CSV table of C-alpha atoms and ligand atoms in Angstrom, one decimal:
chain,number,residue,atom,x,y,z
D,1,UNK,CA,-94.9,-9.8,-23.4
D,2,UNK,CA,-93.6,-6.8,-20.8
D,3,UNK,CA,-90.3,-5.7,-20.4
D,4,UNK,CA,-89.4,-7.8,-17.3
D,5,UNK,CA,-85.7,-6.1,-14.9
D,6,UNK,CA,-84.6,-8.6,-12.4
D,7,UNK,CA,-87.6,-10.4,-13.4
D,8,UNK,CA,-90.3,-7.8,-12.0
D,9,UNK,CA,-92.9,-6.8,-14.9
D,10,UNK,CA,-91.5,-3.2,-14.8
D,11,UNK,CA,-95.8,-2.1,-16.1
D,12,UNK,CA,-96.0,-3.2,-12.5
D,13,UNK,CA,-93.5,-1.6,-10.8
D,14,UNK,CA,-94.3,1.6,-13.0
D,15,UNK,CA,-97.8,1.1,-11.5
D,16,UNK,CA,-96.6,0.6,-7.9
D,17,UNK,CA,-94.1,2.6,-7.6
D,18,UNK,CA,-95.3,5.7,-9.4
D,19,UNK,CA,-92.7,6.9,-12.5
D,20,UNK,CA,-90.3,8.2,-13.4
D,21,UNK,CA,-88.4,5.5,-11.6
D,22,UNK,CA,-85.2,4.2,-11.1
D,23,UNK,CA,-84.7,0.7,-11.4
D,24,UNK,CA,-81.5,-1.4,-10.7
D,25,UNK,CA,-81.5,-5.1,-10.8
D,26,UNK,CA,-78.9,-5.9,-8.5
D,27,UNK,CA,-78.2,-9.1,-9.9
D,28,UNK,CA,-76.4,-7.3,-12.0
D,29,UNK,CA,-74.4,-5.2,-9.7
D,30,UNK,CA,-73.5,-8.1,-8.2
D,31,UNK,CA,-72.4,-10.2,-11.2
D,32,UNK,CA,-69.6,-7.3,-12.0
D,33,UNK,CA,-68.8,-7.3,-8.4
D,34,UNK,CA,-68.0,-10.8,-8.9
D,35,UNK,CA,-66.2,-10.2,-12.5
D,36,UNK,CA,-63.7,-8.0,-10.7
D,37,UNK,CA,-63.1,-10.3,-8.0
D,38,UNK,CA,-62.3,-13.1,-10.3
D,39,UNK,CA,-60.9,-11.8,-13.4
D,40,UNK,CA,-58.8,-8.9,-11.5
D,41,UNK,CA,-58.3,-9.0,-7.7
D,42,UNK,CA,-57.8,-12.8,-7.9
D,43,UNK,CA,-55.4,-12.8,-10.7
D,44,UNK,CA,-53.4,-9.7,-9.6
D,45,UNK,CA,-52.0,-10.0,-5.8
D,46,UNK,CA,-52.5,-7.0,-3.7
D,47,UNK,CA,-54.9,-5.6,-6.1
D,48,UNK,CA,-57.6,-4.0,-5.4
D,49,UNK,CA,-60.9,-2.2,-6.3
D,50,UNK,CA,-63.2,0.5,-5.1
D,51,UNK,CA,-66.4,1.5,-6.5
D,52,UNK,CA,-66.7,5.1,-7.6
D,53,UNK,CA,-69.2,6.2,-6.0
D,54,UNK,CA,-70.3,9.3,-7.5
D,55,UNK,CA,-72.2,6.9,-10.5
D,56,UNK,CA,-75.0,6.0,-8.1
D,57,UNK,CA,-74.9,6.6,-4.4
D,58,UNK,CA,-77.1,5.5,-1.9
D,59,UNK,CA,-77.4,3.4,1.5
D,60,UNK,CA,-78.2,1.0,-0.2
D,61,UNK,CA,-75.9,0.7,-2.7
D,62,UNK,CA,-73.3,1.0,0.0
D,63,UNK,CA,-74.9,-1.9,1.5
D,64,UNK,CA,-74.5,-3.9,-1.8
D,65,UNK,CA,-70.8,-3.0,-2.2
D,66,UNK,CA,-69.6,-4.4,1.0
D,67,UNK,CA,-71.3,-7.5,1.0
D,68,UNK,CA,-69.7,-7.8,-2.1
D,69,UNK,CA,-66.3,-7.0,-0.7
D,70,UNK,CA,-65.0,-4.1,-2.6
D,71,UNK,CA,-63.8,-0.9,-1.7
D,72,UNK,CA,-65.8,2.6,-2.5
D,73,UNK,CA,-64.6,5.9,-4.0
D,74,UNK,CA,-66.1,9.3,-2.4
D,75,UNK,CA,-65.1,12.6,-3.3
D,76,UNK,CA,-67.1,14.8,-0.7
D,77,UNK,CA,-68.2,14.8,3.1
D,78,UNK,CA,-71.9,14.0,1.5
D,79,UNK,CA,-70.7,10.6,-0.5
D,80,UNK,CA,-68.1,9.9,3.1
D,81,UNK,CA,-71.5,10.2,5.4
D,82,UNK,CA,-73.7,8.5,3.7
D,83,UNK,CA,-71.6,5.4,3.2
D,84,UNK,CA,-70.5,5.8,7.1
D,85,UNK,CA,-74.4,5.8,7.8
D,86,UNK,CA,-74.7,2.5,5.9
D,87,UNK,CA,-71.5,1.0,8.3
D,88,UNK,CA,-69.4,0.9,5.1
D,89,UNK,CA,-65.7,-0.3,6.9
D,90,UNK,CA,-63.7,3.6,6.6
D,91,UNK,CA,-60.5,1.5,6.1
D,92,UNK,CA,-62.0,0.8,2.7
D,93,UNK,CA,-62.8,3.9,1.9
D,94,UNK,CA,-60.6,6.1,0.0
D,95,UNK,CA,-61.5,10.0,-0.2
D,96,UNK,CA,-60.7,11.7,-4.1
D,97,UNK,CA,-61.6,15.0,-4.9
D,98,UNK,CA,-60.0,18.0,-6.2
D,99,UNK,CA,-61.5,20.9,-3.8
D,100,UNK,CA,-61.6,19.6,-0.4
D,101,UNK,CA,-62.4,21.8,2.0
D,102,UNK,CA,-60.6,21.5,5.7
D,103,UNK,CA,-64.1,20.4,7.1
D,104,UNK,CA,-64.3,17.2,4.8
D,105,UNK,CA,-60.6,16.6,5.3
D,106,UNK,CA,-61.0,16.6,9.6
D,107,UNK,CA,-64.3,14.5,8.7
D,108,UNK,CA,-62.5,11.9,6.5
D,109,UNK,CA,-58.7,11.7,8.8
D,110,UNK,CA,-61.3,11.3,11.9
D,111,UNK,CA,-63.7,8.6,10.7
D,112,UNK,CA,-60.3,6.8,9.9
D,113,UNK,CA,-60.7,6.4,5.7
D,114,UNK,CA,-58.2,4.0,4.1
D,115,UNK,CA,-56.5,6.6,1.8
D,116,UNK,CA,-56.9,10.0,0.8
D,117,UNK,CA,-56.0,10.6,-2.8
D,118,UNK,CA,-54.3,14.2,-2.6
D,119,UNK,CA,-55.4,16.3,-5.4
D,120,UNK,CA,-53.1,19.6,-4.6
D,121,UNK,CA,-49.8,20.6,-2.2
D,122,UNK,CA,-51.9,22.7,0.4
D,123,UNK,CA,-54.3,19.9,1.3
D,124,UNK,CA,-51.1,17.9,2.7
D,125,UNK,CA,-50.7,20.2,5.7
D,126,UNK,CA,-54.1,20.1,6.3
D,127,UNK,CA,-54.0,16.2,6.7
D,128,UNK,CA,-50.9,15.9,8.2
D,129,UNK,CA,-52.5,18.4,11.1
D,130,UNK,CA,-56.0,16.4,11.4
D,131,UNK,CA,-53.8,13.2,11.5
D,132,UNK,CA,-51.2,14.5,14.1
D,133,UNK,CA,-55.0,15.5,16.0
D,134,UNK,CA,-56.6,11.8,16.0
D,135,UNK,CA,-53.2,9.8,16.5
D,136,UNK,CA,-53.0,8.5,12.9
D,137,UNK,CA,-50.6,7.9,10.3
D,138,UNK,CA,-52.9,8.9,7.0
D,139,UNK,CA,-52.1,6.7,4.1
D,140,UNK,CA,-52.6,9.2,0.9
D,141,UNK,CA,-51.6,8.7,-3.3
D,142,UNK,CA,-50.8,12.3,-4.9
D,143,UNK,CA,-53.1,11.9,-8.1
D,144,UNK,CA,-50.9,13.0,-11.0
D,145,UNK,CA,-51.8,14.1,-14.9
D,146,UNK,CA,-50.8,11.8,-16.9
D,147,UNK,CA,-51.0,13.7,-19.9
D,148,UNK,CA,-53.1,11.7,-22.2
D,149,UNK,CA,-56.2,12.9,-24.5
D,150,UNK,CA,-58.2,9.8,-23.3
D,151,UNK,CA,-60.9,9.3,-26.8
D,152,UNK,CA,-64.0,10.9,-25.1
D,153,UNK,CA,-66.0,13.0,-25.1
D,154,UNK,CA,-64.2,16.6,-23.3
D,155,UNK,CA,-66.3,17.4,-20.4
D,156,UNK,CA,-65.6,13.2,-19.1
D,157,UNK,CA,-61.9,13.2,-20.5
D,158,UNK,CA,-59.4,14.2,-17.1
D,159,UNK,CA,-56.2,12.9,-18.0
D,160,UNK,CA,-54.8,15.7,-20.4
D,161,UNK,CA,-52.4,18.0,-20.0
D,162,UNK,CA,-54.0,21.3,-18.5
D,163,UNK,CA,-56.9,19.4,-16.6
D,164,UNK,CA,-57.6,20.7,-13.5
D,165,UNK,CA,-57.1,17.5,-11.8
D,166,UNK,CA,-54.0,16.2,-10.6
D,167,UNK,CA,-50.0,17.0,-10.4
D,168,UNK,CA,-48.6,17.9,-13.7
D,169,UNK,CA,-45.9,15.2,-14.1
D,170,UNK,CA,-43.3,18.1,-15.3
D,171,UNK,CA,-41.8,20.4,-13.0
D,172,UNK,CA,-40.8,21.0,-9.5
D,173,UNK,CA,-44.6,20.7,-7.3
D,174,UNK,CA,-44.9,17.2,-7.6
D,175,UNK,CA,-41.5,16.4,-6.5
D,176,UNK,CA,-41.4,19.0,-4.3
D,177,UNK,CA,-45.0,18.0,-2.1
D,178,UNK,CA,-43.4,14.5,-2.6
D,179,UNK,CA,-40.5,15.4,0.0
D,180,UNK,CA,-42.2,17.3,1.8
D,181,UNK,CA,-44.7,15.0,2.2
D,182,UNK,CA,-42.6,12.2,3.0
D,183,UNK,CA,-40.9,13.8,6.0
D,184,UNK,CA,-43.9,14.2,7.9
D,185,UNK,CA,-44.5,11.0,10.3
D,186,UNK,CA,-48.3,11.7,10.3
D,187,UNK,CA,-47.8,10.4,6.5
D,188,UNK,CA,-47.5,7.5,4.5
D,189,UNK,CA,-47.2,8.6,1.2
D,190,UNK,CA,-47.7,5.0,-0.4
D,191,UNK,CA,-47.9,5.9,-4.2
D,192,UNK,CA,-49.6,7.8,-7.1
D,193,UNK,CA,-53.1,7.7,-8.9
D,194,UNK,CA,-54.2,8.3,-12.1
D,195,UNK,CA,-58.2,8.4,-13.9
D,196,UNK,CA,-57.7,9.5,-17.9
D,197,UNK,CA,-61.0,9.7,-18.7
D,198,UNK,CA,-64.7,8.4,-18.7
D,199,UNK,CA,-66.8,5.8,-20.9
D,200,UNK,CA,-63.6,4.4,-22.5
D,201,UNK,CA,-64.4,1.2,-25.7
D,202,UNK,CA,-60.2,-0.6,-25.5
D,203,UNK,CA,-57.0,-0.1,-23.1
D,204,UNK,CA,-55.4,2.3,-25.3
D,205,UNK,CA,-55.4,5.2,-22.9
D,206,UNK,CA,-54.7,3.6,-19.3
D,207,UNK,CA,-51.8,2.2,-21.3
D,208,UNK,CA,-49.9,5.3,-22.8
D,209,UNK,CA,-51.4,6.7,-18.9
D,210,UNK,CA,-49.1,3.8,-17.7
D,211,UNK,CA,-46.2,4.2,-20.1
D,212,UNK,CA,-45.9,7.9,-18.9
D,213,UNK,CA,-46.2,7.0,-15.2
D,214,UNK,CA,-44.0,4.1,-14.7
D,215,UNK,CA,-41.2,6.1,-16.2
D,216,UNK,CA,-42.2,9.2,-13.6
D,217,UNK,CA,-42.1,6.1,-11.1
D,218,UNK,CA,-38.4,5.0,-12.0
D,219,UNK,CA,-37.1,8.9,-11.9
D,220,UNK,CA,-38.6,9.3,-8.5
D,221,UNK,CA,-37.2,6.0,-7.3
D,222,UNK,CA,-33.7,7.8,-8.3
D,223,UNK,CA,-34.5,10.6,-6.2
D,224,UNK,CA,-35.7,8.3,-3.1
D,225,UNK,CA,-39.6,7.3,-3.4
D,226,UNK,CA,-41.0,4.4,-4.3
D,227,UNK,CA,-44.6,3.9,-5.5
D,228,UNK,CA,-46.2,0.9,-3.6
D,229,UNK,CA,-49.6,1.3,-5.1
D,230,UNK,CA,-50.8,2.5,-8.2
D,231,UNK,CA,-54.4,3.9,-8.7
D,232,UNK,CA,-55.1,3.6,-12.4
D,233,UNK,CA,-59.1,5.1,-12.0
D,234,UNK,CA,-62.1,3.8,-13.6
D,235,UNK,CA,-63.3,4.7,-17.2
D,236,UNK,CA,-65.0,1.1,-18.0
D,237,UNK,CA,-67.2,1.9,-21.1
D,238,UNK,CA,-70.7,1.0,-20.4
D,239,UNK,CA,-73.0,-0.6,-23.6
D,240,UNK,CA,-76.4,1.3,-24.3
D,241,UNK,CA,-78.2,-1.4,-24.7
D,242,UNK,CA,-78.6,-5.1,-23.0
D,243,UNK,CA,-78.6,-6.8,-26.2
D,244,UNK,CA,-75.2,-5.5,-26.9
D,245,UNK,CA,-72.0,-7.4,-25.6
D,246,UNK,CA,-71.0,-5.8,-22.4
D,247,UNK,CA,-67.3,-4.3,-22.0
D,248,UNK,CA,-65.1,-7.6,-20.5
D,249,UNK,CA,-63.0,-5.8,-17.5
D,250,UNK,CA,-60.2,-8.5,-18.5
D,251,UNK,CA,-60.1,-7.0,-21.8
D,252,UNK,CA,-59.0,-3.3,-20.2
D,253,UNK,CA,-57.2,-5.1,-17.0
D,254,UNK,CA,-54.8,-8.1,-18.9
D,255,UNK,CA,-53.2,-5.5,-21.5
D,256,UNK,CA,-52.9,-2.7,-18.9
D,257,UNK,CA,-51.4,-4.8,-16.0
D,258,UNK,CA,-49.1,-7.1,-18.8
D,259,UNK,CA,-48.1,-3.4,-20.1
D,260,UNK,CA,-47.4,-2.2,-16.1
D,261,UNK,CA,-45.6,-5.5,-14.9
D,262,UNK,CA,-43.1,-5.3,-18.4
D,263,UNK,CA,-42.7,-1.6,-18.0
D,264,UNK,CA,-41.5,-2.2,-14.2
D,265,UNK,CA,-39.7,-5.2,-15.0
D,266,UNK,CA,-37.8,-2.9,-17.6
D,267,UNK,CA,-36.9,-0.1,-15.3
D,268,UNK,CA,-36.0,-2.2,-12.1
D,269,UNK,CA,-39.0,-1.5,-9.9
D,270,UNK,CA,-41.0,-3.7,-7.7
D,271,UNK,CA,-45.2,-3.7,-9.6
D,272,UNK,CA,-46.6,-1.8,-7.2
D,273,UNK,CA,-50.2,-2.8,-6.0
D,274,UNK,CA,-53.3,-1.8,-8.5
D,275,UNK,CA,-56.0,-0.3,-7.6
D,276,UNK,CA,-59.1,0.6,-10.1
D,277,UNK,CA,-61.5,2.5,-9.2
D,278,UNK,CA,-64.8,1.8,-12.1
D,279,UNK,CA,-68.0,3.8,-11.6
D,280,UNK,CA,-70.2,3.1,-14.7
D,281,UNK,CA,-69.1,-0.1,-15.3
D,282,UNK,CA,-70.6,-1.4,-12.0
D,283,UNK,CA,-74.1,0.2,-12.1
D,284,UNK,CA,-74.8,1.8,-15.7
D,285,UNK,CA,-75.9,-1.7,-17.7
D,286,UNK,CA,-78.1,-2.3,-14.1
D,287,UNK,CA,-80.3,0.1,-14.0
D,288,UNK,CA,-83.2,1.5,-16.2
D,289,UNK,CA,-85.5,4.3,-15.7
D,290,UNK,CA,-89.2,4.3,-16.4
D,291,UNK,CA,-91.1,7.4,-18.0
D,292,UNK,CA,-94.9,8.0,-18.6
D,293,UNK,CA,-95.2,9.7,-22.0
D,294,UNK,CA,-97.2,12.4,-21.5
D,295,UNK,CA,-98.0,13.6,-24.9
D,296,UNK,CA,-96.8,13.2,-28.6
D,297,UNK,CA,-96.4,16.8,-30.8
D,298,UNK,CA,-96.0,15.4,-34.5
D,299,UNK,CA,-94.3,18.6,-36.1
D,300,UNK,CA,-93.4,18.2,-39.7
D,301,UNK,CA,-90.1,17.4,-39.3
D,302,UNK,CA,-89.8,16.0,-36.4
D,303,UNK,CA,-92.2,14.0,-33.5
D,304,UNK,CA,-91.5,14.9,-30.0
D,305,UNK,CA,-92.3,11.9,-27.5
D,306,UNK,CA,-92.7,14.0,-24.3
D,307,UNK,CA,-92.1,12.0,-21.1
D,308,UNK,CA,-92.8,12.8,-17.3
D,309,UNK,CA,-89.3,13.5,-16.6
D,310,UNK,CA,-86.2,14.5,-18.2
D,311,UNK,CA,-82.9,16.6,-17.5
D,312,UNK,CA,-84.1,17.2,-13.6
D,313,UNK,CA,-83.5,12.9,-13.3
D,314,UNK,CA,-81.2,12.7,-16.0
D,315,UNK,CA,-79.1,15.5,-17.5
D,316,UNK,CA,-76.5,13.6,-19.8
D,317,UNK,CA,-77.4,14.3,-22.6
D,318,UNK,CA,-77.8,18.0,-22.0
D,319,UNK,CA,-74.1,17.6,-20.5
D,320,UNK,CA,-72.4,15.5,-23.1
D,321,UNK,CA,-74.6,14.1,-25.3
D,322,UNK,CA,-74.8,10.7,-24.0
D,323,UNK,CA,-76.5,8.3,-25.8
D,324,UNK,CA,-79.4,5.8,-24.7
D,325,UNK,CA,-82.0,3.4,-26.1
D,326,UNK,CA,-85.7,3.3,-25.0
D,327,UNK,CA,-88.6,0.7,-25.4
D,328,UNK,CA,-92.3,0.8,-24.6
D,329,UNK,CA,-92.3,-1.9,-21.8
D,330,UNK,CA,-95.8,-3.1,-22.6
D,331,UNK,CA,-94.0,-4.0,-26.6
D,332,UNK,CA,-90.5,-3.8,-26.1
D,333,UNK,CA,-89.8,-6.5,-29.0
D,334,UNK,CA,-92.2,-4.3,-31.4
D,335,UNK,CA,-90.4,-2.6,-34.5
D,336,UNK,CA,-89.6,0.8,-34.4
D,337,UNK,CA,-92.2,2.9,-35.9
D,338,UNK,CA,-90.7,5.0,-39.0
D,339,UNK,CA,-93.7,8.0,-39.4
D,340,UNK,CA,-93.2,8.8,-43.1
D,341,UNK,CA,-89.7,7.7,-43.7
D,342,UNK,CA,-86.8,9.1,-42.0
D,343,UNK,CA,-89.0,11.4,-39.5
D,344,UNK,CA,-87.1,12.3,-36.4
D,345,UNK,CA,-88.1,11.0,-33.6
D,346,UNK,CA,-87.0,13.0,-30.1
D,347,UNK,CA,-88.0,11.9,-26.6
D,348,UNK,CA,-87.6,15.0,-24.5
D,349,UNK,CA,-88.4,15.7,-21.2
D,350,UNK,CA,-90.9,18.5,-19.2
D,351,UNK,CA,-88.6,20.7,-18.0
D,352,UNK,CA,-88.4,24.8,-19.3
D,353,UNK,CA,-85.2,24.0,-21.5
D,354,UNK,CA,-84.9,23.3,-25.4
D,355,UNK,CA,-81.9,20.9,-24.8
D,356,UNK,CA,-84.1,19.3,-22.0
D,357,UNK,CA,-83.5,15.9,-24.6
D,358,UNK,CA,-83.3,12.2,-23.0
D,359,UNK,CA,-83.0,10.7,-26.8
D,360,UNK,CA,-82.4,12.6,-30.0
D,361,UNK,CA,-83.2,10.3,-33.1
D,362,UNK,CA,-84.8,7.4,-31.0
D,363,UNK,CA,-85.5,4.2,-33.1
D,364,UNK,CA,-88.1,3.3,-31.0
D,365,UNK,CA,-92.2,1.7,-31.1
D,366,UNK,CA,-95.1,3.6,-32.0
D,367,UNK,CA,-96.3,5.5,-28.7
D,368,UNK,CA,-99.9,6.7,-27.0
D,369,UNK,CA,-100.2,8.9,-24.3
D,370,UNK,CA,-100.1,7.0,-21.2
D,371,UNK,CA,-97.7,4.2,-22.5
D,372,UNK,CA,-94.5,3.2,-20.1
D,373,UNK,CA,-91.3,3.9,-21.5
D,374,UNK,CA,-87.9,2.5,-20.1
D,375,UNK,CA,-84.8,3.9,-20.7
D,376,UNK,CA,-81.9,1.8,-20.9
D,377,UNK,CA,-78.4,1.7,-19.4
D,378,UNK,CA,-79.5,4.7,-17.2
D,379,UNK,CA,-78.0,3.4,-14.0
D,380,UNK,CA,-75.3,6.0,-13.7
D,381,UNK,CA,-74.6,9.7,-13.5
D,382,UNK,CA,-78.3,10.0,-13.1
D,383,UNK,CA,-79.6,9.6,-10.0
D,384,UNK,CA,-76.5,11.1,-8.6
D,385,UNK,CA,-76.7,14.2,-11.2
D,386,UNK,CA,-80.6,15.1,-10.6
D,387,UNK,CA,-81.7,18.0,-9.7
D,388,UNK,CA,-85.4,19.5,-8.6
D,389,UNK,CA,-85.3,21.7,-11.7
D,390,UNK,CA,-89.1,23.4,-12.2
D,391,UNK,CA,-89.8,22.1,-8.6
D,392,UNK,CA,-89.7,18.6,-9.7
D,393,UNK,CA,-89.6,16.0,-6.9
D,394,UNK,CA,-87.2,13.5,-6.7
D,395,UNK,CA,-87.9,9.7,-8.0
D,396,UNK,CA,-88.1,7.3,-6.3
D,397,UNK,CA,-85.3,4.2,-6.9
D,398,UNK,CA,-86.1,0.3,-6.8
D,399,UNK,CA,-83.6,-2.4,-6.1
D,400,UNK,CA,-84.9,-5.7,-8.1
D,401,UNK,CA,-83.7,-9.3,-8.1
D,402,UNK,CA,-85.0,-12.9,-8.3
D,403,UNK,CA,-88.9,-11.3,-9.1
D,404,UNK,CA,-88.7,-9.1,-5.9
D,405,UNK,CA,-88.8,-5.2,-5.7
D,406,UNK,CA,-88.1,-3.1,-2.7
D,407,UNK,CA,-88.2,1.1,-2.7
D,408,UNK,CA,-84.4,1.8,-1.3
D,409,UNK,CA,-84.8,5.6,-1.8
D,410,UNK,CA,-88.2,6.9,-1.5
D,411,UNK,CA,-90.0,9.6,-3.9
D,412,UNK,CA,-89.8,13.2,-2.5
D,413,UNK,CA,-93.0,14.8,-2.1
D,414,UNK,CA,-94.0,18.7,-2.7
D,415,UNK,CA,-93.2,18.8,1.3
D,416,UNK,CA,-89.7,18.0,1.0
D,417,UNK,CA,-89.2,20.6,-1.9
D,418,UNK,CA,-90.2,23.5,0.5
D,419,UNK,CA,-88.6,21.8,3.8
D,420,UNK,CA,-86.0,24.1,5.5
D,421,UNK,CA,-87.4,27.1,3.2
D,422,UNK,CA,-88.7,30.3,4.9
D,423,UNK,CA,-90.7,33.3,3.3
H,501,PLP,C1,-61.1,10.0,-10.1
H,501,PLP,C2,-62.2,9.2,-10.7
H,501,PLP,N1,-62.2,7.9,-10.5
H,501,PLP,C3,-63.2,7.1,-11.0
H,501,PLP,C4,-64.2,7.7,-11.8
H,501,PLP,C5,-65.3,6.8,-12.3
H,501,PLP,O1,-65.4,6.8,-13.7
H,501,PLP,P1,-66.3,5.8,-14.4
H,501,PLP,O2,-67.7,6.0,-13.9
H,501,PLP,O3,-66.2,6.2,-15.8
H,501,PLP,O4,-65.7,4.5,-14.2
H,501,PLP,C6,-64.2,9.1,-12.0
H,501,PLP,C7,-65.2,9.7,-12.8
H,501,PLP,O5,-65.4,10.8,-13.0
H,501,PLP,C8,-63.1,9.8,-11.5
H,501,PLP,O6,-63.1,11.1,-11.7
């Protein structure tokens, strides 16, 4: 039997569609749409939750979002224009980044977002000026560091102390853009925001994030401001394979909210409203991508499974090691094949770099040439992260659900690599 994903025979969509190929099944999407909805907003009032949009962006995905009712995280003009061009409603929008330029600023305060989440002092004159310009009051959260070694890996860890996002919650600059901020009419400066880190297993580190910001909530309630929403990020772990138990969002969102309502009710302050903002969570466990192998080098040690893609449509691994699982679609219940006992097994990808590595030590099926591969829980960070490294086009991505497939971004072709060029 063939690996079926939102029941389409993914031999066939590797055949129509050409690979490597994304794949989401956005029955999936839509079922932790749903699992926020219920298990979150409904349980919490005034909560609130927008999709990070930097895991997978797209029209379509935009298109699946709203329908679904959530908000959506950008953190550039890029991410703001293409949900814009997919009639995502701005007032859901909220705009996060830590560089923003003055044009994406104008571009965000003009198309009328729901919230900028300020990242450093200088950006608030900036906004106050655009929003003076277009008649608005700009709602805006002051993203603070909350201090906390979130138990990551580094390059996805942003909470600790020294990261280059956010406030530092000691000293005078948080305070001081506070009151500066607050006497500006163009303004509402409505609360604070927080992300401690990515592809996060238990609560622990939203909670000590939340311990450490509700008691920076009750001093700056003695000095005057009072935090009516709280952004408490994304982070969601995402499982690397579908026969493991996917992370429960109610098993991050109970202990953290219980921990943020006592903590309030302990220092006198109103909860303020929660917002989350999950990436991975959302899209990760949806998608899969589909590789040709291309050849198989059996080296003493080691046997190299080279596929027709690699870090160009996925570089996670050469970033931060992330792990994945693989099958052949055409046996995907067949037992991995162990060469001479303990051999390691590599899939790598065709691009001019040694770490160019989709799985080190894969457990997976004996392979040929010309088999389909698809790699699992590879629905986030990698579309959005590819490159055209060694000239490699694009893939293409397929939305699938109830046995139908549909291309929602199309393959680039060796035309579009040299479109815009000169010589
Ligand atoms: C500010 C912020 N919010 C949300 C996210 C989404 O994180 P994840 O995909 O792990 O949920 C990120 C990820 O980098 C982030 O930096």
């Amino acid at each position: 039997m063939h690996l079926t994903w939102g029941g389409v025979d993914c031999l066939e969509l590797a055949e129509k569609f050409g690979t490597p190929l994304y794949v989401y099944d956005t029955g999936i999407i839509k079922a932790r749409c749903r699992e926020i909805r219920d298990t979150f907003i409904a349980r919490w009032p005034g909560s609130s939750a927008h999709y990070a949009a930097k895991a997978f962006m797209s029209r379509a995905i935009v298109r699946v979002i709203d329908a679904e009712g959530l908000g959506l995280d950008v953190v550039s003009g890029g991410e703001l224009y293409t949900a814009l061009s997919a009639d995502f409603p701005p007032e859901r929008i909220e705009f996060n980044g830590n560089a923003k330029s003055r044009e994406e600023i104008d571009f965000a305060v003009r198309s009328g977002v729901g919230r900028i989440i300020v990242d450093h002092p200088d950006e608030l004159a900036i906004i106050a000026e655009c929003a003076k310009n277009y008649g608005r009051v700009q709602k805006v959260l002051l993203r603070v560091t909350p201090g906390v070694d979130a138990h990551t890996h580094s390059h996805i860890a942003t909470g600790q102390t020294g990261s280059k996002f956010g406030f530092p919650l000691e000293g005078a600059i948080l305070r001081d853009t506070i009151r500066a901020a607050k006497a500006v009419k163009a303004l509402d400066v409505a609360g604070l925001h927080f992300h401690v880190g990515s592809q996060l297993f238990d609560p622990q580190d939203h909670i000590s994030a939340v311990d450490r910001i509700t008691a920076l909530m009750r001093d700056l309630k003695a000095e005057g401001f009072i935090t009516r929403e709280l952004n408490l990020g994304g982070g969601f772990g995402a499982v690397v394979n579908p026969s493991m138990s996917p992370v429960k969002l109610s098993g991050f969102m109970n202990p953290i909210m219980s921990r943020l309502t006592e903590r309030c009710r302990e220092f006198g302050l109103e909860t303020p409203q929660a917002i989350i903002e999950p990436g991975r969570w959302i899209v990760s466990e949806a998608g899969i991508t589909l590789y040709r192998v291309e050849n198989i080098k059996e080296l003493p040690k080691v046997t190299y499974i080279a596929v027709n893609g690699g870090m160009s449509d996925n570089p996670r691994f050469a970033l931060y090691q992330a792990e994945y699982e693989a099958v052949c679609v055409s046996a995907p219940d067949a037992p991995a094949y162990d060469r001479d006992g303990g051999t390691h097994v590599s899939i790598v990808g065709k691009c001019c770099e040694s770490g160019d590595i989709l799985i080190d030590n894969a457990k997976i099926s004996r392979l040929e040439a010309g088999d389909i591969i698809a790699l699992y829980n590879s629905g986030a960070y990698t579309f959005s992260m590819s490159s055209r490294y060694n000239c490699l086009p694009r893939a293409a991505v397929v939305f699938v659900e109830g046995g139908k497939a549909r291309v929602v971004v199309e393959r680039e072709s060796y035309e579009d690599l040299v479109r815009g060029q000169s010589v």
